[in-house]
PDB file of C-alpha atoms and ligand atoms in Angstrom:
ATOM      1  CA  VAL A   1      86.514 115.095 120.953  1.00 98.00           C
ATOM      2  CA  GLY A   2      88.791 113.594 118.294  1.00 98.00           C
ATOM      3  CA  ALA A   3      88.417 110.203 116.610  1.00 98.00           C
ATOM      4  CA  GLY A   4      92.052 109.124 116.723  1.00 98.00           C
ATOM      5  CA  PRO A   5      92.905 105.944 118.638  1.00 98.00           C
ATOM      6  CA  GLY A   6      92.586 107.686 122.025  1.00 98.00           C
ATOM      7  CA  GLY A   7      89.149 109.156 121.337  1.00 98.00           C
ATOM      8  CA  MET A   8      87.836 106.012 119.611  1.00 98.00           C
ATOM      9  CA  GLN A   9      88.909 103.799 122.508  1.00 98.00           C
ATOM     10  CA  ALA A  10      87.434 106.163 125.116  1.00 98.00           C
ATOM     11  CA  ALA A  11      84.163 106.226 123.137  1.00 98.00           C
ATOM     12  CA  LEU A  12      84.030 102.427 122.764  1.00 98.00           C
ATOM     13  CA  SER A  13      84.798 101.756 126.425  1.00 98.00           C
ATOM     14  CA  ALA A  14      82.184 104.265 127.618  1.00 98.00           C
ATOM     15  CA  ASP A  15      79.644 102.905 125.114  1.00 98.00           C
ATOM     16  CA  ARG A  16      80.223  99.360 126.344  1.00 97.00           C
ATOM     17  CA  ARG A  17      79.457 100.538 129.861  1.00 96.00           C
ATOM     18  CA  GLY A  18      76.102 101.844 128.682  1.00 97.00           C
ATOM     19  CA  HIS A  19      76.847 105.566 128.450  1.00 97.00           C
ATOM     20  CA  ARG A  20      75.445 107.705 125.665  1.00 97.00           C
ATOM     21  CA  VAL A  21      78.469 108.816 123.638  1.00 98.00           C
ATOM     22  CA  THR A  22      78.959 111.360 120.871  1.00 98.00           C
ATOM     23  CA  LEU A  23      82.314 111.318 119.076  1.00 98.00           C
ATOM     24  CA  TYR A  24      83.248 114.524 117.248  1.00 98.00           C
ATOM     25  CA  GLU A  25      85.826 114.428 114.474  1.00 98.00           C
ATOM     26  CA  GLN A  26      86.799 117.463 112.424  1.00 98.00           C
ATOM     27  CA  GLU A  27      87.946 115.360 109.470  1.00 98.00           C
ATOM     28  CA  LYS A  28      85.632 113.399 107.198  1.00 98.00           C
ATOM     29  CA  LYS A  29      87.121 110.079 108.368  1.00 97.00           C
ATOM     30  CA  VAL A  30      87.939 108.519 111.715  1.00 98.00           C
ATOM     31  CA  GLY A  31      91.428 107.357 112.680  1.00 98.00           C
ATOM     32  CA  GLY A  32      93.512 110.479 113.271  1.00 98.00           C
ATOM     33  CA  ASN A  33      97.196 109.773 112.839  1.00 98.00           C
ATOM     34  CA  MET A  34      96.553 106.040 113.054  1.00 98.00           C
ATOM     35  CA  ARG A  35      94.962 106.283 109.609  1.00 97.00           C
ATOM     36  CA  ARG A  36      98.022 108.080 108.230  1.00 97.00           C
ATOM     37  CA  ALA A  37     100.434 105.735 110.027  1.00 97.00           C
ATOM     38  CA  ALA A  38      98.832 102.769 108.240  1.00 97.00           C
ATOM     39  CA  ILE A  39      99.531 104.116 104.739  1.00 96.00           C
ATOM     40  CA  PRO A  40     103.094 102.842 104.021  1.00 95.00           C
ATOM     41  CA  SER A  41     102.691  99.321 102.624  1.00 95.00           C
ATOM     42  CA  PHE A  42     104.810  97.674 105.334  1.00 95.00           C
ATOM     43  CA  LYS A  43     102.435  98.898 108.067  1.00 96.00           C
ATOM     44  CA  GLN A  44      99.806  96.166 107.541  1.00 96.00           C
ATOM     45  CA  GLU A  45      99.533  95.563 111.272  1.00 96.00           C
ATOM     46  CA  VAL A  46      98.616  99.186 111.832  1.00 97.00           C
ATOM     47  CA  GLN A  47      96.128  98.923 108.966  1.00 97.00           C
ATOM     48  CA  ARG A  48      94.545  95.918 110.700  1.00 98.00           C
ATOM     49  CA  LEU A  49      94.343  97.822 113.979  1.00 98.00           C
ATOM     50  CA  PHE A  50      92.778 100.771 112.201  1.00 98.00           C
ATOM     51  CA  ASP A  51      90.237  98.497 110.436  1.00 98.00           C
ATOM     52  CA  TYR A  52      89.389  96.950 113.801  1.00 98.00           C
ATOM     53  CA  TYR A  53      88.627 100.362 115.311  1.00 98.00           C
ATOM     54  CA  LYS A  54      86.680 101.539 112.264  1.00 97.00           C
ATOM     55  CA  HIS A  55      84.417  98.499 112.406  1.00 98.00           C
ATOM     56  CA  LYS A  56      84.067  98.564 116.174  1.00 98.00           C
ATOM     57  CA  ILE A  57      82.953 102.179 116.038  1.00 98.00           C
ATOM     58  CA  MET A  58      80.491 101.446 113.211  1.00 96.00           C
ATOM     59  CA  ASP A  59      79.029  98.489 115.123  1.00 97.00           C
ATOM     60  CA  SER A  60      78.701 100.442 118.377  1.00 98.00           C
ATOM     61  CA  SER A  61      76.010 102.846 119.526  1.00 98.00           C
ATOM     62  CA  VAL A  62      78.502 105.725 119.494  1.00 98.00           C
ATOM     63  CA  GLU A  63      77.083 108.655 117.547  1.00 98.00           C
ATOM     64  CA  VAL A  64      79.896 109.752 115.251  1.00 98.00           C
ATOM     65  CA  GLN A  65      79.818 113.321 113.971  1.00 98.00           C
ATOM     66  CA  LEU A  66      82.358 113.522 111.172  1.00 98.00           C
ATOM     67  CA  GLY A  67      83.447 116.822 109.665  1.00 98.00           C
ATOM     68  CA  THR A  68      82.572 118.544 112.938  1.00 98.00           C
ATOM     69  CA  PHE A  69      85.113 120.750 114.646  1.00 98.00           C
ATOM     70  CA  ALA A  70      84.148 120.677 118.312  1.00 98.00           C
ATOM     71  CA  ASN A  71      84.711 124.067 119.862  1.00 96.00           C
ATOM     72  CA  ILE A  72      83.673 125.426 123.207  1.00 95.00           C
ATOM     73  CA  ASN A  73      80.292 126.683 121.922  1.00 95.00           C
ATOM     74  CA  LEU A  74      79.345 123.309 120.520  1.00 96.00           C
ATOM     75  CA  LEU A  75      80.316 121.550 123.744  1.00 97.00           C
ATOM     76  CA  GLU A  76      78.509 124.094 125.912  1.00 94.00           C
ATOM     77  CA  GLY A  77      75.345 123.362 123.951  1.00 92.00           C
ATOM     78  CA  GLY A  78      75.620 119.618 124.482  1.00 92.00           C
ATOM     79  CA  ASP A  79      74.803 119.184 128.180  1.00 90.00           C
ATOM     80  CA  TYR A  80      77.644 116.681 128.559  1.00 96.00           C
ATOM     81  CA  GLN A  81      78.542 115.209 131.930  1.00 96.00           C
ATOM     82  CA  VAL A  82      81.948 114.055 130.760  1.00 97.00           C
ATOM     83  CA  ILE A  83      84.156 115.518 128.034  1.00 98.00           C
ATOM     84  CA  VAL A  84      87.180 113.592 126.815  1.00 98.00           C
ATOM     85  CA  VAL A  85      89.644 115.734 124.907  1.00 98.00           C
ATOM     86  CA  ALA A  86      91.521 113.491 122.462  1.00 98.00           C
ATOM     87  CA  VAL A  87      92.529 116.068 119.867  1.00 98.00           C
ATOM     88  CA  GLY A  88      96.080 114.803 119.248  1.00 98.00           C
ATOM     89  CA  GLY A  89      99.181 116.848 118.569  1.00 98.00           C
ATOM     90  CA  HIS A  90     100.486 119.179 115.906  1.00 96.00           C
ATOM     91  CA  THR A  91     103.841 119.207 114.143  1.00 96.00           C
ATOM     92  CA  ALA A  92     106.439 120.998 116.259  1.00 95.00           C
ATOM     93  CA  MET A  93     108.047 123.375 113.767  1.00 95.00           C
ATOM     94  CA  PRO A  94     111.816 123.718 114.185  1.00 96.00           C
ATOM     95  CA  CYS A  95     113.519 127.118 114.491  1.00 95.00           C
ATOM     96  CA  ILE A  96     115.585 127.298 111.322  1.00 96.00           C
ATOM     97  CA  ASP A  97     116.757 130.526 109.778  1.00 96.00           C
ATOM     98  CA  GLY A  98     114.885 131.006 106.484  1.00 96.00           C
ATOM     99  CA  LEU A  99     112.319 128.233 106.964  1.00 96.00           C
ATOM    100  CA  GLU A 100     109.673 130.769 105.949  1.00 94.00           C
ATOM    101  CA  THR A 101     111.290 131.076 102.498  1.00 93.00           C
ATOM    102  CA  VAL A 102     110.003 127.627 101.490  1.00 94.00           C
ATOM    103  CA  ASP A 103     106.584 126.037 101.424  1.00 93.00           C
ATOM    104  CA  ALA A 104     107.582 123.288 103.857  1.00 96.00           C
ATOM    105  CA  MET A 105     105.144 120.405 104.278  1.00 96.00           C
ATOM    106  CA  GLU A 106     104.388 118.513 107.454  1.00 97.00           C
ATOM    107  CA  ALA A 107     105.283 114.833 107.077  1.00 97.00           C
ATOM    108  CA  PRO A 108     101.902 113.302 108.069  1.00 96.00           C
ATOM    109  CA  LYS A 109     100.123 115.455 105.468  1.00 95.00           C
ATOM    110  CA  ILE A 110     102.213 113.853 102.725  1.00 96.00           C
ATOM    111  CA  LEU A 111     100.888 110.424 103.635  1.00 95.00           C
ATOM    112  CA  GLU A 112      97.372 111.811 103.466  1.00 92.00           C
ATOM    113  CA  ARG A 113      97.906 113.513 100.104  1.00 94.00           C
ATOM    114  CA  GLY A 114      99.849 110.615  98.633  1.00 95.00           C
ATOM    115  CA  THR A 115     102.805 112.603  97.310  1.00 93.00           C
ATOM    116  CA  VAL A 116     104.614 115.941  97.019  1.00 93.00           C
ATOM    117  CA  SER A 117     105.689 117.911  93.991  1.00 91.00           C
ATOM    118  CA  GLY A 118     109.365 117.934  93.007  1.00 94.00           C
ATOM    119  CA  GLU A 119     111.923 115.171  92.753  1.00 96.00           C
ATOM    120  CA  ASN A 120     114.551 116.137  95.334  1.00 97.00           C
ATOM    121  CA  ILE A 121     113.084 115.950  98.796  1.00 98.00           C
ATOM    122  CA  ALA A 122     114.744 116.870 102.101  1.00 98.00           C
ATOM    123  CA  ILE A 123     113.103 115.590 105.264  1.00 98.00           C
ATOM    124  CA  ILE A 124     114.153 117.394 108.428  1.00 98.00           C
ATOM    125  CA  GLY A 125     113.847 114.931 111.304  1.00 97.00           C
ATOM    126  CA  GLY A 126     114.892 111.286 111.208  1.00 96.00           C
ATOM    127  CA  GLY A 127     112.492 109.866 113.769  1.00 96.00           C
ATOM    128  CA  LEU A 128     109.929 107.190 112.984  1.00 96.00           C
ATOM    129  CA  VAL A 129     107.702 109.561 111.012  1.00 97.00           C
ATOM    130  CA  GLY A 130     110.533 111.178 109.012  1.00 97.00           C
ATOM    131  CA  CYS A 131     112.035 107.802 108.101  1.00 97.00           C
ATOM    132  CA  GLU A 132     108.703 106.231 107.150  1.00 97.00           C
ATOM    133  CA  VAL A 133     107.729 109.188 104.992  1.00 98.00           C
ATOM    134  CA  GLY A 134     111.225 109.128 103.447  1.00 98.00           C
ATOM    135  CA  TRP A 135     110.801 105.469 102.521  1.00 98.00           C
ATOM    136  CA  TYR A 136     107.294 106.141 101.183  1.00 97.00           C
ATOM    137  CA  LEU A 137     108.481 108.950  98.891  1.00 98.00           C
ATOM    138  CA  ARG A 138     111.471 106.908  97.743  1.00 98.00           C
ATOM    139  CA  GLN A 139     109.037 104.214  96.537  1.00 97.00           C
ATOM    140  CA  GLN A 140     107.678 106.878  94.182  1.00 97.00           C
ATOM    141  CA  GLY A 141     111.139 107.276  92.650  1.00 97.00           C
ATOM    142  CA  LYS A 142     111.970 110.522  94.417  1.00 98.00           C
ATOM    143  CA  SER A 143     115.451 111.305  95.613  1.00 98.00           C
ATOM    144  CA  VAL A 144     115.162 111.554  99.406  1.00 98.00           C
ATOM    145  CA  LEU A 145     117.539 113.006 101.975  1.00 98.00           C
ATOM    146  CA  VAL A 146     116.669 112.568 105.670  1.00 98.00           C
ATOM    147  CA  ILE A 147     118.546 114.880 108.035  1.00 98.00           C
ATOM    148  CA  ASP A 148     118.793 114.647 111.810  1.00 97.00           C
ATOM    149  CA  LYS A 149     120.993 116.395 114.322  1.00 96.00           C
ATOM    150  CA  VAL A 150     121.457 113.339 116.546  1.00 96.00           C
ATOM    151  CA  SER A 151     123.623 110.306 115.839  1.00 95.00           C
ATOM    152  CA  LYS A 152     122.242 107.135 114.258  1.00 94.00           C
ATOM    153  CA  GLU A 153     122.391 105.424 117.664  1.00 95.00           C
ATOM    154  CA  GLN A 154     120.281 108.185 119.221  1.00 95.00           C
ATOM    155  CA  LEU A 155     117.580 108.174 116.520  1.00 95.00           C
ATOM    156  CA  MET A 156     114.084 106.918 117.519  1.00 93.00           C
ATOM    157  CA  PRO A 157     114.844 106.461 121.231  1.00 90.00           C
ATOM    158  CA  LYS A 158     111.315 105.172 121.970  1.00 87.00           C
ATOM    159  CA  GLU A 159     111.331 102.634 119.168  1.00 90.00           C
ATOM    160  CA  HIS A 160     111.991  98.957 119.849  1.00 93.00           C
ATOM    161  CA  PRO A 161     115.591  98.252 118.697  1.00 95.00           C
ATOM    162  CA  THR A 162     114.402  95.574 116.253  1.00 96.00           C
ATOM    163  CA  ASN A 163     111.814  97.866 114.647  1.00 94.00           C
ATOM    164  CA  LYS A 164     114.388 100.619 114.400  1.00 96.00           C
ATOM    165  CA  ALA A 165     116.953  98.315 112.785  1.00 96.00           C
ATOM    166  CA  VAL A 166     114.365  97.027 110.290  1.00 96.00           C
ATOM    167  CA  LEU A 167     113.281 100.549 109.356  1.00 97.00           C
ATOM    168  CA  LEU A 168     116.855 101.813 108.929  1.00 97.00           C
ATOM    169  CA  SER A 169     117.689  98.803 106.798  1.00 97.00           C
ATOM    170  CA  ARG A 170     114.598  99.464 104.647  1.00 97.00           C
ATOM    171  CA  LEU A 171     115.803 103.031 104.110  1.00 97.00           C
ATOM    172  CA  GLN A 172     119.263 101.893 103.160  1.00 97.00           C
ATOM    173  CA  LYS A 173     117.988  99.245 100.738  1.00 97.00           C
ATOM    174  CA  ALA A 174     115.603 101.730  99.165  1.00 97.00           C
ATOM    175  CA  GLY A 175     118.418 104.241  98.640  1.00 98.00           C
ATOM    176  CA  VAL A 176     117.268 106.952 101.042  1.00 98.00           C
ATOM    177  CA  GLU A 177     120.207 109.113 102.098  1.00 97.00           C
ATOM    178  CA  LEU A 178     120.372 109.543 105.875  1.00 97.00           C
ATOM    179  CA  LEU A 179     122.564 112.329 107.236  1.00 96.00           C
ATOM    180  CA  THR A 180     122.874 112.164 111.023  1.00 96.00           C
ATOM    181  CA  GLU A 181     124.712 114.538 113.367  1.00 96.00           C
ATOM    182  CA  THR A 182     123.830 117.181 110.803  1.00 97.00           C
ATOM    183  CA  ASN A 183     122.228 120.545 111.489  1.00 96.00           C
ATOM    184  CA  VAL A 184     120.118 122.426 108.996  1.00 97.00           C
ATOM    185  CA  CYS A 185     121.664 125.845 109.670  1.00 96.00           C
ATOM    186  CA  GLN A 186     119.813 127.892 107.090  1.00 96.00           C
ATOM    187  CA  ILE A 187     117.259 127.573 104.316  1.00 97.00           C
ATOM    188  CA  ASN A 188     117.190 129.950 101.402  1.00 94.00           C
ATOM    189  CA  GLY A 189     114.570 129.004  98.846  1.00 86.00           C
ATOM    190  CA  GLY A 190     115.575 125.541  97.704  1.00 91.00           C
ATOM    191  CA  GLN A 191     119.086 125.800  99.183  1.00 96.00           C
ATOM    192  CA  LEU A 192     119.776 124.040 102.477  1.00 97.00           C
ATOM    193  CA  LYS A 193     122.941 124.970 104.306  1.00 97.00           C
ATOM    194  CA  LEU A 194     123.984 121.975 106.391  1.00 97.00           C
ATOM    195  CA  GLY A 195     126.467 121.788 109.258  1.00 96.00           C
ATOM    196  CA  LEU A 196     127.943 118.296 108.999  1.00 91.00           C
ATOM    197  CA  ALA A 197     129.245 115.979 111.728  1.00 83.00           C
ATOM    198  CA  ASN A 198     132.881 116.626 110.745  1.00 87.00           C
ATOM    199  CA  GLY A 199     132.433 120.370 111.313  1.00 88.00           C
ATOM    200  CA  SER A 200     132.276 121.323 107.644  1.00 94.00           C
ATOM    201  CA  ASP A 201     129.391 123.015 105.800  1.00 95.00           C
ATOM    202  CA  GLU A 202     127.607 121.797 102.721  1.00 96.00           C
ATOM    203  CA  THR A 203     124.804 123.244 100.609  1.00 97.00           C
ATOM    204  CA  ARG A 204     122.153 121.026  99.042  1.00 96.00           C
ATOM    205  CA  SER A 205     119.521 122.017  96.482  1.00 96.00           C
ATOM    206  CA  VAL A 206     116.081 120.554  97.069  1.00 96.00           C
ATOM    207  CA  ASP A 207     112.621 120.911  95.514  1.00 96.00           C
ATOM    208  CA  GLN A 208     110.641 120.265  98.680  1.00 97.00           C
ATOM    209  CA  VAL A 209     111.332 120.521 102.394  1.00 97.00           C
ATOM    210  CA  VAL A 210     109.392 118.202 104.689  1.00 97.00           C
ATOM    211  CA  ILE A 211     109.162 118.757 108.436  1.00 98.00           C
ATOM    212  CA  ALA A 212     109.237 115.703 110.705  1.00 97.00           C
ATOM    213  CA  THR A 213     110.687 117.133 113.895  1.00 97.00           C
ATOM    214  CA  GLY A 214     108.130 115.665 116.264  1.00 95.00           C
ATOM    215  CA  PHE A 215     104.822 116.684 117.771  1.00 96.00           C
ATOM    216  CA  ALA A 216     103.575 119.078 120.411  1.00 97.00           C
ATOM    217  CA  PRO A 217     100.261 118.628 122.246  1.00 98.00           C
ATOM    218  CA  ARG A 218      97.215 120.550 120.988  1.00 98.00           C
ATOM    219  CA  ARG A 219      96.267 122.424 124.155  1.00 97.00           C
ATOM    220  CA  HIS A 220      93.763 125.000 123.004  1.00 97.00           C
ATOM    221  CA  LEU A 221      90.490 123.149 123.659  1.00 97.00           C
ATOM    222  CA  TRP A 222      91.683 121.773 126.995  1.00 97.00           C
ATOM    223  CA  GLU A 223      92.623 125.254 128.194  1.00 96.00           C
ATOM    224  CA  ARG A 224      89.383 126.800 126.920  1.00 96.00           C
ATOM    225  CA  LEU A 225      87.320 124.128 128.680  1.00 96.00           C
ATOM    226  CA  HIS A 226      89.046 124.819 131.967  1.00 94.00           C
ATOM    227  CA  ASN A 227      88.294 128.517 131.613  1.00 94.00           C
ATOM    228  CA  SER A 228      84.612 127.928 130.857  1.00 94.00           C
ATOM    229  CA  HIS A 229      81.638 127.046 133.042  1.00 93.00           C
ATOM    230  CA  LEU A 230      81.969 123.446 131.772  1.00 94.00           C
ATOM    231  CA  ASP A 231      84.793 123.125 134.268  1.00 93.00           C
ATOM    232  CA  GLN A 232      82.079 123.198 136.978  1.00 93.00           C
ATOM    233  CA  THR A 233      79.365 121.201 135.215  1.00 94.00           C
ATOM    234  CA  ALA A 234      81.319 118.400 133.493  1.00 96.00           C
ATOM    235  CA  GLU A 235      84.240 116.126 134.249  1.00 97.00           C
ATOM    236  CA  ILE A 236      86.982 116.872 131.745  1.00 97.00           C
ATOM    237  CA  PHE A 237      89.729 114.422 130.772  1.00 98.00           C
ATOM    238  CA  ARG A 238      92.573 114.508 128.304  1.00 97.00           C
ATOM    239  CA  VAL A 239      94.027 111.427 126.581  1.00 98.00           C
ATOM    240  CA  GLY A 240      96.667 110.585 123.979  1.00 98.00           C
ATOM    241  CA  ASP A 241      98.933 112.938 122.064  1.00 98.00           C
ATOM    242  CA  CYS A 242      97.147 116.074 123.293  1.00 98.00           C
ATOM    243  CA  ARG A 243      98.352 115.106 126.759  1.00 97.00           C
ATOM    244  CA  ARG A 244     101.808 113.945 125.754  1.00 96.00           C
ATOM    245  CA  PRO A 245     102.750 112.975 122.190  1.00 96.00           C
ATOM    246  CA  GLY A 246     103.517 109.262 122.141  1.00 95.00           C
ATOM    247  CA  ARG A 247     102.321 106.073 120.531  1.00 95.00           C
ATOM    248  CA  PHE A 248      99.055 104.220 119.830  1.00 96.00           C
ATOM    249  CA  PHE A 249      99.428 102.119 122.925  1.00 96.00           C
ATOM    250  CA  GLU A 250      99.505 105.140 125.224  1.00 97.00           C
ATOM    251  CA  ALA A 251      96.544 106.854 123.548  1.00 98.00           C
ATOM    252  CA  ILE A 252      94.494 103.630 123.554  1.00 98.00           C
ATOM    253  CA  ASN A 253      95.398 102.812 127.136  1.00 98.00           C
ATOM    254  CA  GLU A 254      94.509 106.290 128.370  1.00 98.00           C
ATOM    255  CA  GLY A 255      91.262 106.237 126.363  1.00 98.00           C
ATOM    256  CA  ALA A 256      90.315 102.869 127.877  1.00 98.00           C
ATOM    257  CA  LEU A 257      91.076 104.058 131.407  1.00 98.00           C
ATOM    258  CA  VAL A 258      88.853 107.116 131.041  1.00 98.00           C
ATOM    259  CA  GLY A 259      86.082 105.255 129.194  1.00 96.00           C
ATOM    260  CA  ASN A 260      85.992 102.427 131.724  1.00 95.00           C
ATOM    261  CA  ASN A 261      85.842 104.673 134.734  1.00 89.00           C
TER     262      ASN A 261
HETATM  263  C1  FAD B 301     103.085 109.080 110.159  1.00 85.15           C
HETATM  264  C2  FAD B 301     102.895 108.556 111.547  1.00 85.15           C
HETATM  265  C3  FAD B 301     103.230 107.242 111.837  1.00 85.15           C
HETATM  266  C4  FAD B 301     103.060 106.737 113.119  1.00 85.15           C
HETATM  267  N1  FAD B 301     103.356 105.434 113.351  1.00 85.15           N
HETATM  268  C5  FAD B 301     103.147 104.918 114.576  1.00 85.15           C
HETATM  269  C6  FAD B 301     103.404 103.537 114.830  1.00 85.15           C
HETATM  270  O1  FAD B 301     103.821 102.787 113.949  1.00 85.15           O
HETATM  271  N2  FAD B 301     103.162 103.069 116.083  1.00 85.15           N
HETATM  272  C7  FAD B 301     102.677 103.865 117.086  1.00 85.15           C
HETATM  273  O2  FAD B 301     102.460 103.375 118.191  1.00 85.15           O
HETATM  274  N3  FAD B 301     102.440 105.182 116.873  1.00 85.15           N
HETATM  275  C8  FAD B 301     102.661 105.725 115.647  1.00 85.15           C
HETATM  276  N4  FAD B 301     102.412 107.055 115.426  1.00 85.15           N
HETATM  277  C9  FAD B 301     101.922 107.891 116.547  1.00 85.15           C
HETATM  278  C10 FAD B 301     100.408 107.714 116.701  1.00 85.15           C
HETATM  279  O3  FAD B 301      99.799 107.900 115.447  1.00 85.15           O
HETATM  280  C11 FAD B 301      99.846 108.700 117.718  1.00 85.15           C
HETATM  281  O4  FAD B 301     100.522 108.551 118.939  1.00 85.15           O
HETATM  282  C12 FAD B 301      98.354 108.452 117.930  1.00 85.15           C
HETATM  283  O5  FAD B 301      97.637 108.537 116.717  1.00 85.15           O
HETATM  284  C13 FAD B 301      97.794 109.465 118.936  1.00 85.15           C
HETATM  285  O6  FAD B 301      96.434 109.240 119.047  1.00 85.15           O
HETATM  286  P1  FAD B 301      95.446 110.387 119.539  1.00 85.15           P
HETATM  287  O7  FAD B 301      94.082 109.780 119.535  1.00 85.15           O
HETATM  288  O8  FAD B 301      95.942 110.988 120.789  1.00 85.15           O
HETATM  289  O9  FAD B 301      95.564 111.558 118.453  1.00 85.15           O
HETATM  290  P2  FAD B 301      95.388 111.584 116.882  1.00 85.15           P
HETATM  291  O10 FAD B 301      95.619 110.274 116.269  1.00 85.15           O
HETATM  292  O11 FAD B 301      96.200 112.736 116.422  1.00 85.15           O
HETATM  293  O12 FAD B 301      93.844 111.944 116.696  1.00 85.15           O
HETATM  294  C14 FAD B 301      93.319 113.189 117.087  1.00 85.15           C
HETATM  295  C15 FAD B 301      92.053 113.444 116.288  1.00 85.15           C
HETATM  296  O13 FAD B 301      91.387 114.583 116.815  1.00 85.15           O
HETATM  297  C16 FAD B 301      90.823 115.325 115.749  1.00 85.15           C
HETATM  298  N5  FAD B 301      90.563 116.678 116.238  1.00 85.15           N
HETATM  299  C17 FAD B 301      91.463 117.590 116.662  1.00 85.15           C
HETATM  300  N6  FAD B 301      90.832 118.696 117.118  1.00 85.15           N
HETATM  301  C18 FAD B 301      89.507 118.474 116.973  1.00 85.15           C
HETATM  302  C19 FAD B 301      88.340 119.242 117.276  1.00 85.15           C
HETATM  303  N7  FAD B 301      88.408 120.432 117.891  1.00 85.15           N
HETATM  304  N8  FAD B 301      87.131 118.729 116.962  1.00 85.15           N
HETATM  305  C20 FAD B 301      87.032 117.507 116.377  1.00 85.15           C
HETATM  306  N9  FAD B 301      88.116 116.732 116.083  1.00 85.15           N
HETATM  307  C21 FAD B 301      89.327 117.206 116.397  1.00 85.15           C
HETATM  308  C22 FAD B 301      91.886 115.218 114.680  1.00 85.15           C
HETATM  309  O14 FAD B 301      91.359 115.513 113.402  1.00 85.15           O
HETATM  310  C23 FAD B 301      92.320 113.756 114.825  1.00 85.15           C
HETATM  311  O15 FAD B 301      91.542 112.900 114.016  1.00 85.15           O
HETATM  312  C24 FAD B 301     102.567 107.582 114.148  1.00 85.15           C
HETATM  313  C25 FAD B 301     102.251 108.919 113.862  1.00 85.15           C
HETATM  314  C26 FAD B 301     102.402 109.406 112.574  1.00 85.15           C
HETATM  315  C27 FAD B 301     102.048 110.836 112.270  1.00 85.15           C
END
């Protein structure tokens, strides 16, 4: 369930071993967050990886059911011996006073949509996703402020130091403003009250708030499966971001391990 990198790899590995595989994807396209990750123009390598998976899936015997949200009823009707849950994660919303006063957008959705309305954009969260989306919006001529509570040195702890340095330099060259060691204390409509590193406060006016504060695993289906009779009749596995939000490599590796065994 889920045609992100984890689900696609699990499906391909199981298919190669001669199993009959159905891959359910709620969206109309495969790829999950890998598809969104490939959108900024400097992510050609991710685009190539995504193209590879798209073609591999098309050339395989995997039956792909796009636009199909797999819930417990659908899976109960399928007589499956093995169910691989690869449903990814969801944006972990931060606790900020007044966040409900704005129509905040989740960063990955912006890549999917192509843009946001308004010219002054504040991105809360300066990890890989926040910085890439910041760069992407800056290319459209928007004024972009990326805010993170940790120091520049502590940003993107899982990222390779070279990749991190290249991305931060891209942001700087593009003119994205990066405020680290800064807390968003309160949001009131388009007004962001910031607690700066030097202990002072500052208020910024923005047209759009974007949330990029990381991911949390989607647990619902996994928990429902374990509370259903499928727990007795099928083997149930979980791979990728729905297990622990991470990177392509982890999702693909976990998918391959399950599919090959
Ligand atoms: C903007 C962005 C950039 C990134 N860049 C990188 C990068 O450069 N390098 C890197 O290693 N990682 C990157 N990542 C992280 C990487 O994308 C994820 O770790 C990876 O996609 C996780 O794969 P997954 O298969 O577990 O989940 P996902 O890719 O999230 O796929 C899950 C799929 O399950 C589907 N689904 C969910 N519930 C159901 C259901 N009930 N029925 C049917 N379908 C369902 C979803 O629609 C989705 O397609 C990036 C992430 C984002 C958001």
